[in-house]
Amino acid sequence: MHNPKAPWNKGSAVGQKKPLTPDQVTSIVHYLHHTKQLRNLALFTFAVNTMFRSIDLLKLRVSTIMDKFGNVQEQFAIIQQKTGKPVVARLEPFTCNILQDWIDQSQKSSDDFLFTGLTRSTKNKPITASHYRTLIKSWVDHIGLDPAGYSSHSLRRTKASLVYQATRDPEVVRILLGQASIATTAVYLGINTNNALDTAEKVRLFDENPKISKVKDE
């Protein structure tokens, strides 16, 4: 009998949502820019840059990312709702500029939610997690990807995956994601034994054809 309180995916192997490649990120940015979707462009670039969980991303207020002069800060910290621990994010200049344009155009005050609806009845309310997922699926669908393979975790994993590819250091990624343990980060990145062995194989200590003289045991 089905237990209504049990997680829907308990006992099932559920695949992780895919991260985006740099080319796919660029394609979505171009699409949102050319269709003049300023809020969505700000949301997308911010989500990819910060790697925040949607639960933290959607509850942000303008004051969190602004300095005392009313400008978007490149670096700021939040307290994660899931862990209760701080995590620091750093924004690229492009993202800062887009965010500033969105805040100015939508005439937001420091106490307003950062990412809100676009209609009169929703402009003071944060977008919901469901709506956020729907937006992401529509963006990836537009550039020719299967929406079933992508969701909010795709944006969280995108830069994290690229950082890991560049460093092969899960501890760096763990800090950026604000996760509690390396084990959690390894699972999140899909690191397995073969990945680890492939990485270790690249570190060679011995020549394939060493020129050494025979050594006799004493």
Coordinates of C-alpha atoms in Angstrom, one line a residue:
M1 CA 0.0 0.0 0.0
H2 CA 1.3 3.5 -0.8
N3 CA 2.3 5.6 2.1
P4 CA 1.2 9.2 1.4
K5 CA 3.9 10.5 3.8
A6 CA 6.8 8.7 2.1
P7 CA 8.9 10.5 -0.5
W8 CA 7.6 10.0 -4.0
N9 CA 11.0 8.7 -5.2
K10 CA 11.8 6.5 -2.2
G11 CA 13.5 3.3 -3.4
S12 CA 13.7 4.5 -6.9
A13 CA 16.8 5.5 -8.9
V14 CA 16.0 9.0 -10.1
G15 CA 18.5 10.6 -12.5
Q16 CA 19.9 14.0 -11.6
K17 CA 19.0 17.0 -13.7
K18 CA 21.6 17.9 -16.3
P19 CA 23.8 21.0 -16.0
L20 CA 24.0 23.3 -18.9
T21 CA 27.1 23.7 -21.1
P22 CA 28.7 27.1 -21.7
D23 CA 27.3 27.2 -25.2
Q24 CA 23.8 26.4 -23.9
V25 CA 24.1 29.1 -21.3
T26 CA 25.1 31.6 -24.1
S27 CA 22.2 30.5 -26.2
I28 CA 19.7 31.1 -23.4
V29 CA 21.2 34.5 -22.7
H30 CA 20.9 35.5 -26.3
Y31 CA 17.3 34.3 -26.4
L32 CA 16.2 36.2 -23.3
H33 CA 18.1 39.3 -24.4
H34 CA 16.6 39.4 -27.9
T35 CA 13.1 38.8 -26.7
K36 CA 13.5 41.6 -24.1
Q37 CA 12.8 39.3 -21.0
L38 CA 14.8 41.4 -18.6
R39 CA 13.5 39.8 -15.4
N40 CA 14.1 36.4 -16.7
L41 CA 17.6 37.3 -18.0
A42 CA 18.4 38.7 -14.5
L43 CA 17.0 35.5 -12.9
F44 CA 18.9 33.1 -15.1
T45 CA 22.3 34.8 -14.9
F46 CA 22.0 35.3 -11.2
A47 CA 21.0 31.6 -10.6
V48 CA 23.9 30.3 -12.7
N49 CA 26.4 32.7 -11.0
T50 CA 25.4 32.1 -7.4
M51 CA 24.5 28.4 -7.5
F52 CA 21.9 29.0 -4.9
R53 CA 19.1 26.6 -4.1
S54 CA 15.7 27.8 -5.4
I55 CA 14.4 28.0 -1.8
D56 CA 17.1 30.7 -1.1
L57 CA 17.1 32.3 -4.5
L58 CA 13.4 33.1 -4.7
K59 CA 13.2 34.6 -1.2
L60 CA 16.0 37.1 -1.7
R61 CA 15.3 40.8 -1.1
V62 CA 16.9 43.6 -3.0
S63 CA 18.7 44.8 0.1
T64 CA 20.7 41.5 0.2
I65 CA 22.7 42.3 -2.9
M66 CA 22.8 46.1 -2.7
D67 CA 25.5 48.3 -1.2
K68 CA 24.8 51.5 0.8
F69 CA 24.8 53.5 -2.4
G70 CA 22.1 51.4 -4.1
N71 CA 24.4 49.5 -6.4
V72 CA 24.5 45.8 -6.9
Q73 CA 27.4 44.2 -5.1
E74 CA 29.7 41.8 -6.8
Q75 CA 30.1 39.7 -3.6
F76 CA 27.6 39.1 -0.8
A77 CA 26.5 36.4 1.7
I78 CA 23.3 34.7 2.6
I79 CA 22.2 32.3 5.3
Q80 CA 21.0 29.1 3.7
Q81 CA 17.5 28.0 4.7
K82 CA 18.3 24.3 4.4
T83 CA 21.5 24.3 6.5
G84 CA 21.3 27.5 8.5
K85 CA 24.9 28.2 7.5
P86 CA 26.3 31.1 5.5
V87 CA 27.4 30.9 1.9
V88 CA 29.2 33.6 -0.1
A89 CA 28.4 34.3 -3.8
R90 CA 30.3 36.5 -6.3
L91 CA 28.6 37.9 -9.4
E92 CA 30.2 38.5 -12.8
P93 CA 30.0 42.1 -14.1
F94 CA 27.5 41.1 -16.7
T95 CA 25.1 39.7 -14.1
C96 CA 25.6 42.8 -11.9
N97 CA 24.6 45.1 -14.9
I98 CA 21.5 43.0 -15.8
L99 CA 20.4 42.9 -12.2
Q100 CA 20.9 46.7 -11.8
D101 CA 18.8 47.2 -15.0
W102 CA 16.0 45.0 -13.6
I103 CA 15.9 46.7 -10.2
D104 CA 15.9 50.2 -11.8
Q105 CA 13.3 49.4 -14.4
S106 CA 11.0 47.6 -12.0
Q107 CA 11.5 50.5 -9.5
K108 CA 12.2 48.1 -6.6
S109 CA 13.0 49.4 -3.1
S110 CA 15.5 47.7 -0.8
D111 CA 12.7 45.8 1.1
D112 CA 11.2 44.3 -2.1
F113 CA 11.7 40.8 -3.2
L114 CA 14.3 40.6 -6.0
F115 CA 12.5 38.3 -8.4
T116 CA 8.8 38.9 -8.6
G117 CA 5.9 38.5 -10.9
L118 CA 5.3 40.8 -13.8
T119 CA 1.6 41.6 -13.4
R120 CA -0.1 44.2 -11.2
S121 CA -1.2 41.5 -8.8
T122 CA 2.1 39.7 -8.6
K123 CA 4.7 42.4 -8.9
N124 CA 5.2 42.5 -5.1
K125 CA 5.3 38.7 -4.7
P126 CA 8.2 36.4 -5.2
I127 CA 7.8 34.0 -8.1
T128 CA 7.0 30.4 -6.9
A129 CA 9.3 27.4 -7.2
S130 CA 6.8 25.9 -9.6
H131 CA 6.8 28.9 -11.8
Y132 CA 10.7 29.0 -11.7
R133 CA 10.9 25.4 -12.9
T134 CA 8.4 26.1 -15.6
L135 CA 10.5 29.1 -16.8
I136 CA 13.7 27.0 -16.9
K137 CA 12.0 24.2 -18.9
S138 CA 10.7 26.8 -21.4
W139 CA 14.2 28.3 -21.8
V140 CA 15.9 25.0 -22.5
D141 CA 13.0 23.9 -24.8
H142 CA 13.5 27.1 -26.8
I143 CA 17.2 26.2 -27.5
G144 CA 16.3 22.6 -28.5
L145 CA 16.9 20.6 -25.3
D146 CA 14.5 18.1 -23.8
P147 CA 12.8 20.0 -20.9
A148 CA 12.4 16.6 -19.0
G149 CA 16.1 16.6 -18.3
Y150 CA 16.4 20.1 -16.8
S151 CA 15.0 21.9 -13.8
S152 CA 16.1 24.4 -11.1
H153 CA 19.0 22.1 -10.0
S154 CA 20.4 22.3 -13.6
L155 CA 21.2 26.0 -13.0
R156 CA 22.7 25.2 -9.5
R157 CA 24.8 22.5 -11.0
T158 CA 26.0 24.4 -14.1
K159 CA 28.8 26.5 -12.7
A160 CA 29.6 23.9 -10.0
S161 CA 30.2 21.3 -12.7
L162 CA 32.5 23.6 -14.7
V163 CA 34.4 24.6 -11.6
Y164 CA 35.0 20.9 -10.8
Q165 CA 36.1 20.2 -14.4
A166 CA 38.6 23.0 -14.0
T167 CA 39.9 22.1 -10.6
R168 CA 39.0 18.5 -10.0
D169 CA 38.7 19.6 -6.4
P170 CA 35.3 18.8 -4.8
E171 CA 36.2 20.8 -1.7
V172 CA 36.2 24.0 -3.7
V173 CA 32.8 23.1 -5.1
R174 CA 31.5 22.1 -1.7
I175 CA 32.4 25.6 -0.4
L176 CA 30.8 27.3 -3.3
L177 CA 27.6 25.3 -3.0
G178 CA 27.5 25.6 0.8
Q179 CA 27.1 21.9 1.3
A180 CA 27.9 20.1 4.6
S181 CA 30.2 17.4 3.4
I182 CA 32.5 16.3 0.5
A183 CA 30.4 13.1 0.2
T184 CA 27.3 15.2 -0.5
T185 CA 29.2 17.2 -3.1
A186 CA 30.6 14.1 -4.8
V187 CA 27.1 12.7 -5.2
Y188 CA 25.8 16.1 -6.4
L189 CA 28.5 16.2 -9.1
G190 CA 28.1 12.6 -10.0
I191 CA 31.6 11.8 -9.0
N192 CA 32.2 8.0 -8.8
T193 CA 35.1 5.6 -8.5
N194 CA 35.8 5.7 -12.3
N195 CA 36.0 9.5 -12.2
A196 CA 38.4 9.3 -9.4
L197 CA 40.6 6.7 -11.1
D198 CA 40.6 8.6 -14.4
T199 CA 41.8 11.7 -12.5
A200 CA 44.5 9.8 -10.6
E201 CA 45.7 8.2 -13.9
K202 CA 46.6 11.7 -15.2
V203 CA 49.1 12.1 -12.4
R204 CA 52.1 10.1 -13.7
L205 CA 55.1 9.5 -11.5
F206 CA 57.0 7.0 -13.7
D207 CA 58.3 7.0 -17.2
E208 CA 56.8 4.4 -19.5
N209 CA 60.3 3.3 -20.6
P210 CA 62.6 4.1 -17.6
K211 CA 66.4 3.9 -18.3
I212 CA 67.7 2.5 -15.1
S213 CA 70.4 0.0 -14.3
K214 CA 69.6 -3.3 -12.7
V215 CA 69.6 -3.2 -9.0
K216 CA 70.7 -6.2 -7.0
D217 CA 69.1 -7.0 -3.6
E218 CA 71.7 -6.8 -0.9

